[in-house]
Coordinates of C-alpha atoms and ligand atoms in Angstrom, one line a residue:
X103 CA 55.0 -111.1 206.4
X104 CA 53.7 -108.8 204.3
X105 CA 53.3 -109.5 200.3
X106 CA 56.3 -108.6 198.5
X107 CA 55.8 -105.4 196.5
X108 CA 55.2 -106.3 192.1
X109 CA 58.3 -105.7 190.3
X110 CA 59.0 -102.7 188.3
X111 CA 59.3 -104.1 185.0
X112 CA 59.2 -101.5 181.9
X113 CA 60.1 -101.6 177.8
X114 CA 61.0 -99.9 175.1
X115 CA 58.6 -100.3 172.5
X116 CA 60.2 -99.0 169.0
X117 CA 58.5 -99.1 166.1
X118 CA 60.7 -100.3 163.1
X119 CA 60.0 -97.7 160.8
X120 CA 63.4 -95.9 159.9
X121 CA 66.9 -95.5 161.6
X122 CA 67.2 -96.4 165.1
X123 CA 66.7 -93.1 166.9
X124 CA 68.6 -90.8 169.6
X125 CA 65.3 -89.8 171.2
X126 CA 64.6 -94.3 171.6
X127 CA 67.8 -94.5 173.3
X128 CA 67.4 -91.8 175.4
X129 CA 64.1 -93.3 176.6
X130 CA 65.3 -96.4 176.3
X131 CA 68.2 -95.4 179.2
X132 CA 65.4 -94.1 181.9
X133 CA 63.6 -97.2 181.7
X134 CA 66.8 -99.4 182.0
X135 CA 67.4 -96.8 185.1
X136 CA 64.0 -97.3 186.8
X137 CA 63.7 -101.1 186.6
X138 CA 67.1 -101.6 187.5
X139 CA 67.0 -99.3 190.4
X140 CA 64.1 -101.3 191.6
X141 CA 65.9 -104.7 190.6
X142 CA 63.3 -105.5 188.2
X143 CA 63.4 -106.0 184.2
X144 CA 63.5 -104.2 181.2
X145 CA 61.8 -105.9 178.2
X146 CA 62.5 -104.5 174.9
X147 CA 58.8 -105.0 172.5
X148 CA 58.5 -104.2 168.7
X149 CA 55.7 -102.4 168.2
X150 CA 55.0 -103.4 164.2
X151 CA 51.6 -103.0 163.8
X152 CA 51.8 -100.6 160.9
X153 CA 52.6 -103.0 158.2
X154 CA 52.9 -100.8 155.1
X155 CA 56.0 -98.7 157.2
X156 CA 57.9 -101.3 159.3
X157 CA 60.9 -103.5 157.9
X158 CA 62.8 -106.3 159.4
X159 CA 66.1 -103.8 158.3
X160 CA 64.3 -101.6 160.8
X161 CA 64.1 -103.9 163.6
X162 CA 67.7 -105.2 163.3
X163 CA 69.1 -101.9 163.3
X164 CA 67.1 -100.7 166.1
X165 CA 68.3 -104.0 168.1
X166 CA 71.8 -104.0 166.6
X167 CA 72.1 -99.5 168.0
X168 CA 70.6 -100.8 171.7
X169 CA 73.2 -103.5 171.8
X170 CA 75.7 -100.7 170.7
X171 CA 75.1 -98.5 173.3
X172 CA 74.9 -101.0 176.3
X173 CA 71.0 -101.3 177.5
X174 CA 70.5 -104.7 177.3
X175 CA 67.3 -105.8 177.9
X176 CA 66.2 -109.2 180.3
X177 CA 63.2 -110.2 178.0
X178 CA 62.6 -109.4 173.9
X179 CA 62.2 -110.8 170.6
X180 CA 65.6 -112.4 170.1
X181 CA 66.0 -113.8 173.8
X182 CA 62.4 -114.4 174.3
X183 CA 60.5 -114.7 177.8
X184 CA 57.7 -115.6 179.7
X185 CA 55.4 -113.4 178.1
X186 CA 56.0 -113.2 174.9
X187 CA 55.8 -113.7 171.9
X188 CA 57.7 -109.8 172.2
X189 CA 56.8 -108.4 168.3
X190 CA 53.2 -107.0 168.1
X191 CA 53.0 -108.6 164.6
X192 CA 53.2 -112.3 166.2
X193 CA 50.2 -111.1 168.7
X194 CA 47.2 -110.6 166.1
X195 CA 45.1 -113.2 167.6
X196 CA 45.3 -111.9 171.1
X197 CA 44.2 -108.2 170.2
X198 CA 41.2 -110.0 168.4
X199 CA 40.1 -112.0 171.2
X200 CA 40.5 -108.2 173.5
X201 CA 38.8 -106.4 171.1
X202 CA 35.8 -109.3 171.2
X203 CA 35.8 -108.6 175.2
X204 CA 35.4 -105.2 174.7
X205 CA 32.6 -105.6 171.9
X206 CA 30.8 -107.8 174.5
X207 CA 31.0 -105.2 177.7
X208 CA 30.2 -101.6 175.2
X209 CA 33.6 -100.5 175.8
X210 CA 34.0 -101.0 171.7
X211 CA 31.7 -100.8 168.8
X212 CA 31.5 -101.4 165.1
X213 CA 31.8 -99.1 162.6
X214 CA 30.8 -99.2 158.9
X215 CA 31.5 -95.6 157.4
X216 CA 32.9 -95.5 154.2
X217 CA 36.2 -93.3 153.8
X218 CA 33.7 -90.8 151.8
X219 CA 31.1 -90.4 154.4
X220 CA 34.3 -90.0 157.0
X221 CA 35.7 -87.4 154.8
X222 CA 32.2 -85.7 154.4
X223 CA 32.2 -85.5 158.3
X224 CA 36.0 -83.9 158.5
X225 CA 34.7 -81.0 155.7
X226 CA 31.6 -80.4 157.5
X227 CA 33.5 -79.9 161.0
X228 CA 36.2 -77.8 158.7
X229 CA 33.4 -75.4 158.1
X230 CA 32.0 -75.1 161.4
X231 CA 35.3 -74.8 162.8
X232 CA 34.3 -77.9 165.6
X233 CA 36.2 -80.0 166.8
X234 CA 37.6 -82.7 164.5
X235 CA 36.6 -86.1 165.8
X236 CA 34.1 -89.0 164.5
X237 CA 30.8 -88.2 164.8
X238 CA 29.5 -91.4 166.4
X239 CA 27.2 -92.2 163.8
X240 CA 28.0 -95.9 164.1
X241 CA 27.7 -96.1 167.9
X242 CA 24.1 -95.5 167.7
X243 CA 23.2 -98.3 165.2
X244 CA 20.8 -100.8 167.2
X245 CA 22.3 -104.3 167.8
X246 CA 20.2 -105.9 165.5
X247 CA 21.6 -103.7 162.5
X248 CA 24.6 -104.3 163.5
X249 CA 24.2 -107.9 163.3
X250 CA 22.7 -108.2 160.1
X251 CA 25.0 -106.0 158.4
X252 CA 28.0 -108.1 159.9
X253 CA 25.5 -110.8 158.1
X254 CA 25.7 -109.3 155.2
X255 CA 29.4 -109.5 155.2
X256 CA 29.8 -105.5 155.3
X257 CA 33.5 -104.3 156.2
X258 CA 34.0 -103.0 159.6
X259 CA 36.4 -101.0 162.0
X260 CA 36.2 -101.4 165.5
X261 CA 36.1 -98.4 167.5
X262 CA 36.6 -97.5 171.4
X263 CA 33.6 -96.0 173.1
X264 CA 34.9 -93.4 174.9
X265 CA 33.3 -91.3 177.4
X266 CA 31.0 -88.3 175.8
X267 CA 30.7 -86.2 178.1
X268 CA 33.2 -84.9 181.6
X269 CA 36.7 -85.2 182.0
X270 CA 39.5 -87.9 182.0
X271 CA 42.3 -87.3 184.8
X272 CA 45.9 -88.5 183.2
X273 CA 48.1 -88.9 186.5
X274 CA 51.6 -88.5 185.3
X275 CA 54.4 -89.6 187.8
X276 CA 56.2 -86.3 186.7
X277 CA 53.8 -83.5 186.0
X278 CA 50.7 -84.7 188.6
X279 CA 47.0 -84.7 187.0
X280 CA 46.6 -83.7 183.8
X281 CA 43.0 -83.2 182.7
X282 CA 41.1 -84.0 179.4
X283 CA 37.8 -83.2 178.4
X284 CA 36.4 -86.3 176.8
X285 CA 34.4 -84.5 174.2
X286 CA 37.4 -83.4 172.2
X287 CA 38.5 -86.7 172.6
X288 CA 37.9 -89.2 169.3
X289 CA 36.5 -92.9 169.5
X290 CA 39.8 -94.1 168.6
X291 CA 40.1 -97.2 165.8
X292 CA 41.1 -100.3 167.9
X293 CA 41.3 -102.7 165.2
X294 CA 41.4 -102.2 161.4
X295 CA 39.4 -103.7 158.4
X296 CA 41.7 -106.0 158.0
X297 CA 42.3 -107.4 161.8
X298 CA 44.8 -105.7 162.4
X299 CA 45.5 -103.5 165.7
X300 CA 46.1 -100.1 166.0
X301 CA 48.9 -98.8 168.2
X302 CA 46.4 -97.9 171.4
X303 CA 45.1 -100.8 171.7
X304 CA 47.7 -103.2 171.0
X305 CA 50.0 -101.2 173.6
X306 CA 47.6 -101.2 176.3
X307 CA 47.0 -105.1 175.8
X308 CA 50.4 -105.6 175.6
X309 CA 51.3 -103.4 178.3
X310 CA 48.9 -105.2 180.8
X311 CA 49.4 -108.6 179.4
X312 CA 53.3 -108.4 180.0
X313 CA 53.2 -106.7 183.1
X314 CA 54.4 -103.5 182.4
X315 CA 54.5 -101.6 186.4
X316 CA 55.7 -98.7 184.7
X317 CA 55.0 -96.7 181.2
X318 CA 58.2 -94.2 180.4
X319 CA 57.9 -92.9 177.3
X320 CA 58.4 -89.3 175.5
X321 CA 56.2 -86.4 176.1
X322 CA 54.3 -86.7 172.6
X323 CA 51.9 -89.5 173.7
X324 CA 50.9 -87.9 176.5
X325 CA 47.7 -86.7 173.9
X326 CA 47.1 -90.6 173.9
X327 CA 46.8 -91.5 177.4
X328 CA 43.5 -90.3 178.3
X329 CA 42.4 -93.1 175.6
X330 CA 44.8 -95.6 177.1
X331 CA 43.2 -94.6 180.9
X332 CA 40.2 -95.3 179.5
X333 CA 41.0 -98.5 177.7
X334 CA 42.3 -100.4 181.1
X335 CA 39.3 -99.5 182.3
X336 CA 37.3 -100.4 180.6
X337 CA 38.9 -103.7 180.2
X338 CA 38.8 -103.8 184.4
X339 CA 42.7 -103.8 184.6
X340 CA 44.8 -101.3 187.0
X341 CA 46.7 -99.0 184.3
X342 CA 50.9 -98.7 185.1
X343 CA 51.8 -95.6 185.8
X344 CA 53.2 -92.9 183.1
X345 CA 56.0 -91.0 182.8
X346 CA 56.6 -88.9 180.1
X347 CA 59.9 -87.6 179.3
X348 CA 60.4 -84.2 177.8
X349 CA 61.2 -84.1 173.8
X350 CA 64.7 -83.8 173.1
X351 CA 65.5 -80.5 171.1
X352 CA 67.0 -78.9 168.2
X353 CA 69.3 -76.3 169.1
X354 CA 66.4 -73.6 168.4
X355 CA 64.0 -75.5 170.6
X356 CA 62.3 -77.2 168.2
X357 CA 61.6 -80.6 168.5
X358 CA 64.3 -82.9 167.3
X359 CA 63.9 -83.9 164.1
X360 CA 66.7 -84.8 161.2
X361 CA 66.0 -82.0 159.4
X362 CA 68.6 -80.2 161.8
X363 CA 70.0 -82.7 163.5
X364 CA 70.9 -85.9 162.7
X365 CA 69.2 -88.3 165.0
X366 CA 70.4 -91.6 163.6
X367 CA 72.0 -93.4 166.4
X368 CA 74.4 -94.9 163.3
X369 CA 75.4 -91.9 162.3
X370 CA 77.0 -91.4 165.6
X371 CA 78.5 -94.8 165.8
X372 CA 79.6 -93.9 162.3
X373 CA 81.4 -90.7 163.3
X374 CA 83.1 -92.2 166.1
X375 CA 80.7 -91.5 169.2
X376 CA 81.7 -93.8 171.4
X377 CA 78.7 -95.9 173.2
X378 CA 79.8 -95.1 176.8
X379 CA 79.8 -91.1 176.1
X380 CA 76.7 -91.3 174.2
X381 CA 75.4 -92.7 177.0
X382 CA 76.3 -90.1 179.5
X383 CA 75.1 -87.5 177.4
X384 CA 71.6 -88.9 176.9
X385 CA 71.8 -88.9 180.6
X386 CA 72.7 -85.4 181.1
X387 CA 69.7 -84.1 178.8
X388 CA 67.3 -82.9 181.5
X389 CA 68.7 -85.2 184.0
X390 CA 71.0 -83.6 186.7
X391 CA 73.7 -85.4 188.7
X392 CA 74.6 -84.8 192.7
X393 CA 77.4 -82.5 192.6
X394 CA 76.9 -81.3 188.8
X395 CA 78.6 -83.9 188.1
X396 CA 79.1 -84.6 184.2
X397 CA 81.1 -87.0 183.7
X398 CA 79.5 -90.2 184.6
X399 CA 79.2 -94.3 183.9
X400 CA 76.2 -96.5 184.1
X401 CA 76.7 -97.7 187.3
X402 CA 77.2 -93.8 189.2
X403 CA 74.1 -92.4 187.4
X404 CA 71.9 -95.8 188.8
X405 CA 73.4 -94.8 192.1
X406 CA 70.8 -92.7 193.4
X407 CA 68.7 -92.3 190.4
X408 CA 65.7 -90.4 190.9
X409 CA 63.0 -89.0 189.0
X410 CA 63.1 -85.7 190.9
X411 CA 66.1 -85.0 189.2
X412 CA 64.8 -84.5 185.8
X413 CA 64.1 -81.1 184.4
X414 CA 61.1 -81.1 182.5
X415 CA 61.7 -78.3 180.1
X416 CA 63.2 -79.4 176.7
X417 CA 66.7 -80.4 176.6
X418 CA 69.0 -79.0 173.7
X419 CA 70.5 -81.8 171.9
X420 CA 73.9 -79.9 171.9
X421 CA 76.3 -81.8 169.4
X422 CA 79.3 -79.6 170.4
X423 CA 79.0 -80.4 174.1
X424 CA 78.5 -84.2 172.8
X425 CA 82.2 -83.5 170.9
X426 CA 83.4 -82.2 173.8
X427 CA 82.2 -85.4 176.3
X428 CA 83.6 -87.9 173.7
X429 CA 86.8 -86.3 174.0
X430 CA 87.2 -86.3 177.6
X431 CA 86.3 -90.1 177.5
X432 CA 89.1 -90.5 174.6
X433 CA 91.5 -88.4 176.9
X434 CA 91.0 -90.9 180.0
X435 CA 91.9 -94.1 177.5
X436 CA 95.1 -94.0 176.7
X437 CA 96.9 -94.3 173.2
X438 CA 96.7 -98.2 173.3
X439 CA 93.0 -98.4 173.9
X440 CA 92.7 -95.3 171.5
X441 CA 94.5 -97.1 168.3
X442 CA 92.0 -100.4 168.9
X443 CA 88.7 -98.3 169.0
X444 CA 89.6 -96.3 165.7
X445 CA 90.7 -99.8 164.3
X446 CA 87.7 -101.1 165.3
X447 CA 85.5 -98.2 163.9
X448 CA 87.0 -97.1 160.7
X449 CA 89.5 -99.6 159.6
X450 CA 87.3 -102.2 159.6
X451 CA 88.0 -105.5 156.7
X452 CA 84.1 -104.7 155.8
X453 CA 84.7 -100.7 155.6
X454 CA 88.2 -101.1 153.9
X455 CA 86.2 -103.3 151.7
X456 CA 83.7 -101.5 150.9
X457 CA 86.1 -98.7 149.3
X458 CA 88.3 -100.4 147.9
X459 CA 86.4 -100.7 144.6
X460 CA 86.4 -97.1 144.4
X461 CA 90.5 -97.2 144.7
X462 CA 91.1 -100.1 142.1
X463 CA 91.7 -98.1 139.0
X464 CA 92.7 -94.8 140.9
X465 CA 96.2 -95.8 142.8
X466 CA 99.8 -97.5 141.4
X467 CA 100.5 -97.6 145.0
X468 CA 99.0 -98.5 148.4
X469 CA 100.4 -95.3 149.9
X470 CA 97.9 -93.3 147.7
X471 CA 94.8 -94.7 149.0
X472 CA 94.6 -93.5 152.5
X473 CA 94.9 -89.9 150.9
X474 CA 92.6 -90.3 148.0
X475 CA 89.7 -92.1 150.2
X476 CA 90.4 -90.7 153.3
X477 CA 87.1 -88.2 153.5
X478 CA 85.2 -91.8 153.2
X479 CA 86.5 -93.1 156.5
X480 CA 85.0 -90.4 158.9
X481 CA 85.7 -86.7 159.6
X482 CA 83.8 -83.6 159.0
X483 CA 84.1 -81.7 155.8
X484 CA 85.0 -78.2 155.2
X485 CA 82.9 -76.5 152.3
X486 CA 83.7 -73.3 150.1
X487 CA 81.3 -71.7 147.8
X488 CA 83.4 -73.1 145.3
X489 CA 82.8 -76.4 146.3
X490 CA 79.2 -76.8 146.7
X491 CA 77.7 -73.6 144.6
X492 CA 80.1 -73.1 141.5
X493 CA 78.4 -75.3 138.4
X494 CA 81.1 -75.2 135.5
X495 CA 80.4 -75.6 131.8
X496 CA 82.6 -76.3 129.0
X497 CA 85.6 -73.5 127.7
X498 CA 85.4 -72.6 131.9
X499 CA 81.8 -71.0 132.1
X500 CA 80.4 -71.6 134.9
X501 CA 77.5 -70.4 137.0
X502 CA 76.7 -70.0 140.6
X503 CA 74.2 -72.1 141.9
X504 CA 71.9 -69.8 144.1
X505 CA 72.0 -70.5 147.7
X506 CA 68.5 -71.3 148.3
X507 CA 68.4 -73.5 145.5
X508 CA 71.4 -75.0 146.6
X509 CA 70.0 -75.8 149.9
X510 CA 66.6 -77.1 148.9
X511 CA 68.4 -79.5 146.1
X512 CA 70.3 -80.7 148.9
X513 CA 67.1 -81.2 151.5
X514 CA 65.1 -82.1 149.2
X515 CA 68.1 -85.2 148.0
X516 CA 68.5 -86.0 152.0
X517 CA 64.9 -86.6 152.5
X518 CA 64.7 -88.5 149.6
X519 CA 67.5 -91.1 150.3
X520 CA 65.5 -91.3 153.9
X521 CA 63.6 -93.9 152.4
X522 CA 65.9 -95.7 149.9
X523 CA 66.2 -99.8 151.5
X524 CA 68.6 -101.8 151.2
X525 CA 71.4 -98.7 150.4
X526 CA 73.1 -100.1 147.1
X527 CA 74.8 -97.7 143.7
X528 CA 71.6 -98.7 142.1
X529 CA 68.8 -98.1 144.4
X530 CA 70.2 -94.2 145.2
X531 CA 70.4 -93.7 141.6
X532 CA 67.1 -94.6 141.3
X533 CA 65.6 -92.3 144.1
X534 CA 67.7 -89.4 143.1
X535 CA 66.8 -90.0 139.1
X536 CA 62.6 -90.0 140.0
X537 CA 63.3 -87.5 142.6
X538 CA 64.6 -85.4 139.2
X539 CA 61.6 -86.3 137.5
X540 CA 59.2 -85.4 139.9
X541 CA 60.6 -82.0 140.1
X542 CA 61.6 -81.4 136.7
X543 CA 65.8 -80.4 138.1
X544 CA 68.1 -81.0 135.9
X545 CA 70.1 -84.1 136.9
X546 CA 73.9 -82.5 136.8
X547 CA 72.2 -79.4 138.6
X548 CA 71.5 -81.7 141.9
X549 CA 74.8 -84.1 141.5
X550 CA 77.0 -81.4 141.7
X551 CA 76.1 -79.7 144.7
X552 CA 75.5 -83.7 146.1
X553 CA 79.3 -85.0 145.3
X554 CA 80.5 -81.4 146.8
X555 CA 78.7 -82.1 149.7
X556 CA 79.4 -85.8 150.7
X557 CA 83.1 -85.3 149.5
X558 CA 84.4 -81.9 150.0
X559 CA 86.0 -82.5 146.5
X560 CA 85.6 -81.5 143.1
X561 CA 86.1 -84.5 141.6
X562 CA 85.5 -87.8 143.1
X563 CA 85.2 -91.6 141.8
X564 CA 81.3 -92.5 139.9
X565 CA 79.0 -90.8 142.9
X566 CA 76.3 -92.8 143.5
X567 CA 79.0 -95.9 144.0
X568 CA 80.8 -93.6 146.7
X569 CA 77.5 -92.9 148.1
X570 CA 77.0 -96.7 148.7
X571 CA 80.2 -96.9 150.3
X572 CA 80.0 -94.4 152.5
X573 CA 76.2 -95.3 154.0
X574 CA 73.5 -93.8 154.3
X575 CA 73.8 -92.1 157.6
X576 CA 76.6 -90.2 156.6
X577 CA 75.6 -89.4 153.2
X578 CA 72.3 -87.8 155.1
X579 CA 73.9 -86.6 157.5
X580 CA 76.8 -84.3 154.7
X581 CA 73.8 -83.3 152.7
X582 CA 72.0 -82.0 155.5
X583 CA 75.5 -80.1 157.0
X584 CA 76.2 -78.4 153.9
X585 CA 72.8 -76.6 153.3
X586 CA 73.4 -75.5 156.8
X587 CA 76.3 -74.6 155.7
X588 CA 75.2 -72.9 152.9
X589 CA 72.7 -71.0 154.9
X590 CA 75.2 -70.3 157.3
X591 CA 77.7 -68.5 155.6
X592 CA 75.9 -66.6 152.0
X593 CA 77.9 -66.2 149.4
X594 CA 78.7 -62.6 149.0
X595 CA 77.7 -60.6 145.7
Ligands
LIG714 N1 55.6 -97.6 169.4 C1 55.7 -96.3 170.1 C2 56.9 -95.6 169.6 O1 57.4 -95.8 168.6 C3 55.7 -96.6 171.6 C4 55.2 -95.5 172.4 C5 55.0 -96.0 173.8 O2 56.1 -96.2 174.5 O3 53.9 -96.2 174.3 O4 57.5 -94.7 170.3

């Protein structure tokens, strides 16, 4: 009998630095796909090496949006497994003790230039118009210099040797060779001043260490993978083979990004996406079914699943078609099932809870709080220039608030409240009150449009308090809708 062929085994590797992501589901569902096709296991591995911008928030809400949309994976942080620990964080040691291999073999050196003499090399390469990489100063130091100055206690980054000269072949499962020439290609940082990993190296470890067959991940690291090729090399290890998934799109092709699209997987939970169409949407981007066939579960999409079916050329992220699959899935359940899932999305205790504050003082009976907090629950807004661009004084002036200014307030007050952790009345206030100072706006000038925005109203209980209760994936979500808004329909003269 002939040896059993390895198991495909592949991850997910997030890294918990914001909102759990469309595009990490979306990968998340092809590797699910391909190791279950193959009866093998999906691991799920957080990939916090960047200290300064991942949270344990991060992380939960990352695990907490994979659990909502049904990809459960065999092996991972919170379940463990044989090869874990399964957070990069807990792995410091290990990349160390690689990084001392590859020290050993040449694969790695030291490197002891200061951030000035780096910056020195970048201007100097600006002017020339070369390439921009490191100038391999350090990899010429002789052995003895190196040691003495590790002696003498001098800092140190560790960087890969990579080839100088020639080319570096990146065989992609779903494009064939791709082809690099290794002397635009930088000697990559493998380990930090302080010990700590960099994302190459501690993926490649990783990657090898847990068993990873096969590596499906977006398009945008496919820049990366020549370093990676090289890296398993030169450890000696056979690299898994890639696959790299085209970027999802905005709907004018650029590359998904919040700033016209929300992208929060909780924003779509919050809206009422239900887990089962989101999933069959992710799996219509790019991916084509037998038949045409759109309207699909889990189990009929693994049926057959093959790589060969997936158009490379960007997908449109196409909210309206997402509306319309949702629907269809509502249509099939029936009224009974319908009245539990809206229960179980909007009319939560917790979300009832969280407004109610905002109702106390405002009702004399419980018939008036539905209507009075009902743009809190869900639902998309409709604006008027009234609404979002008329700023009124006292005695009735008022002033229109020009459209572009209107827009950028509004931008500029999403991207702001990206950032804001843990989502409380005070924190918001806060970001939006420095965000004022920074750019010199006039506080009621931003609030105005803000409150019009999230609420549709033009009067509403104490904002930043409704902007706590409605969360921040909504709130970012409304801000961003009503420049577009804005831009979409210009007030006339
Ligand atoms: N941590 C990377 C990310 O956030 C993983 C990329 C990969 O899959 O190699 O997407």
């Amino acid at each position: 009998m002939s040896a059993a062929a390895p198991t495909v085994r592949t991850r997910i590797a997030p890294s918990p630095t914001g909102d759990p992501h469309v595009g990490t589901a979306y990968v998340a569902l092809f590797n699910w796909m391909w190791a279950k096709k193959h009866g093998g296991q999906f691991l799920l591995r957080i990939e916090d090496t960047d200290q300064v911008r991942s949270t344990s928030e991060s992380e939960a809400a990352i695990m907490r949006s994979l659990r909502w949309i049904g990809l459960p994976w065999d092996e991972g942080p919170d379940i463990g497994g044989p090869v874990g620990p399964y957070r990069q964080s807990e792995r410091t040691e290990i990349y160390q003790r690689h990084v001392a291999q590859l020290l050993e073999t040449g694969g790695a050196y030291r490197c002891f230039c200061t951030a000035e003499r780096l910056e020195g090399v970048r201007a100097a390469q600006l002017a020339a118009k070369t390439h921009m990489k490191y100038d391999g100063h350090c990899r010429r130091l002789s052995a003895a210099e190196v040691q003495s100055r590790v002696a003498a206690g001098e800092t140190y980054v560790v960087r890969m040797a990579f080839p100088e000269t020639g080319i570096t072949i990146v065989p992609d499962q779903l494009r064939g060779g791709i082809e690099f020439q290794n002397e635009q290609i930088d000697d990559q940082v493998l380990l930090k001043s302080d010990g700590y990993p960099t994302y190459h190296l501690a993926n490649v470890v990783d990657d090898h260490l847990m068993g990873i067959t096969d590596v499906i991940r977006a398009e945008e690291w496919i820049s990366s993978t020549p370093k990676h090729v090289r890296l398993y090399e030169a450890f000696g290890w056979t690299a898994p083979k890639f696959f790299h998934l085209p970027l999802l799109r905005n709907a004018d092709r650029s590359k998904i990004s919040k700033r016209k699209n929300p992208v929060s997987l909780d924003y779509y939970e919050r809206i009422g996406i239900l887990p089962e169409a989101m999933r069959n949407f992710l799996g219509l981007l790019g991916y084509s079914m037998p038949n045409d066939q759109e309207i699909f579960d889990l189990d009929e999409m693994l049926q057959g699943f093959d790589f060969g079916r997936l158009n490379l050329g960007g997908p449109v992220f196409d909210r309206a078609k997402l509306d319309w699959l949702n629907g269809q899935y509502i249509r099939k359940m029936g009224p009974a099932v319908l009245a539990e899932r809206v229960a179980a999305t909007f009319l939560t205790p917790e979300r009832l809870a969280a407004i109610a504050p905002l109702a106390l003082e405002r009702v004399d009976r419980l018939d008036q709080f539905v209507p009075l907090l009902a743009y809190l629950l869900g639902g998309k807004l409709e604006y008027t220039h009234e609404l979002l661009l008329k700023l009124t004084g006292r005695k009735g002036a008022f002033e229109w608030l020009p459209g572009d200014e209107a827009t950028e307030l509004l931008r500029r007050t999403a991207e702001t409240l990206d950032t804001v952790r843990p989502w409380t009345a005070a924190t918001i206030e806060a970001a939006v009150t420095a965000l004022c100072e920074q750019t010199g706006w006039k506080k009621g000038r931003v609030l105005s449009p803000v409150r019009a925005a999230v609420s549709a109203r033009p009067a509403t209980p104490p904002l930043f308090e409704l902007l706590e209760a409605l969360g921040g994936a909504v709130t970012r979500a409304r801000l961003r809708d009503a420049a577009e808004w804005i831009e979409a329909n210009p007030r006339p003269e």
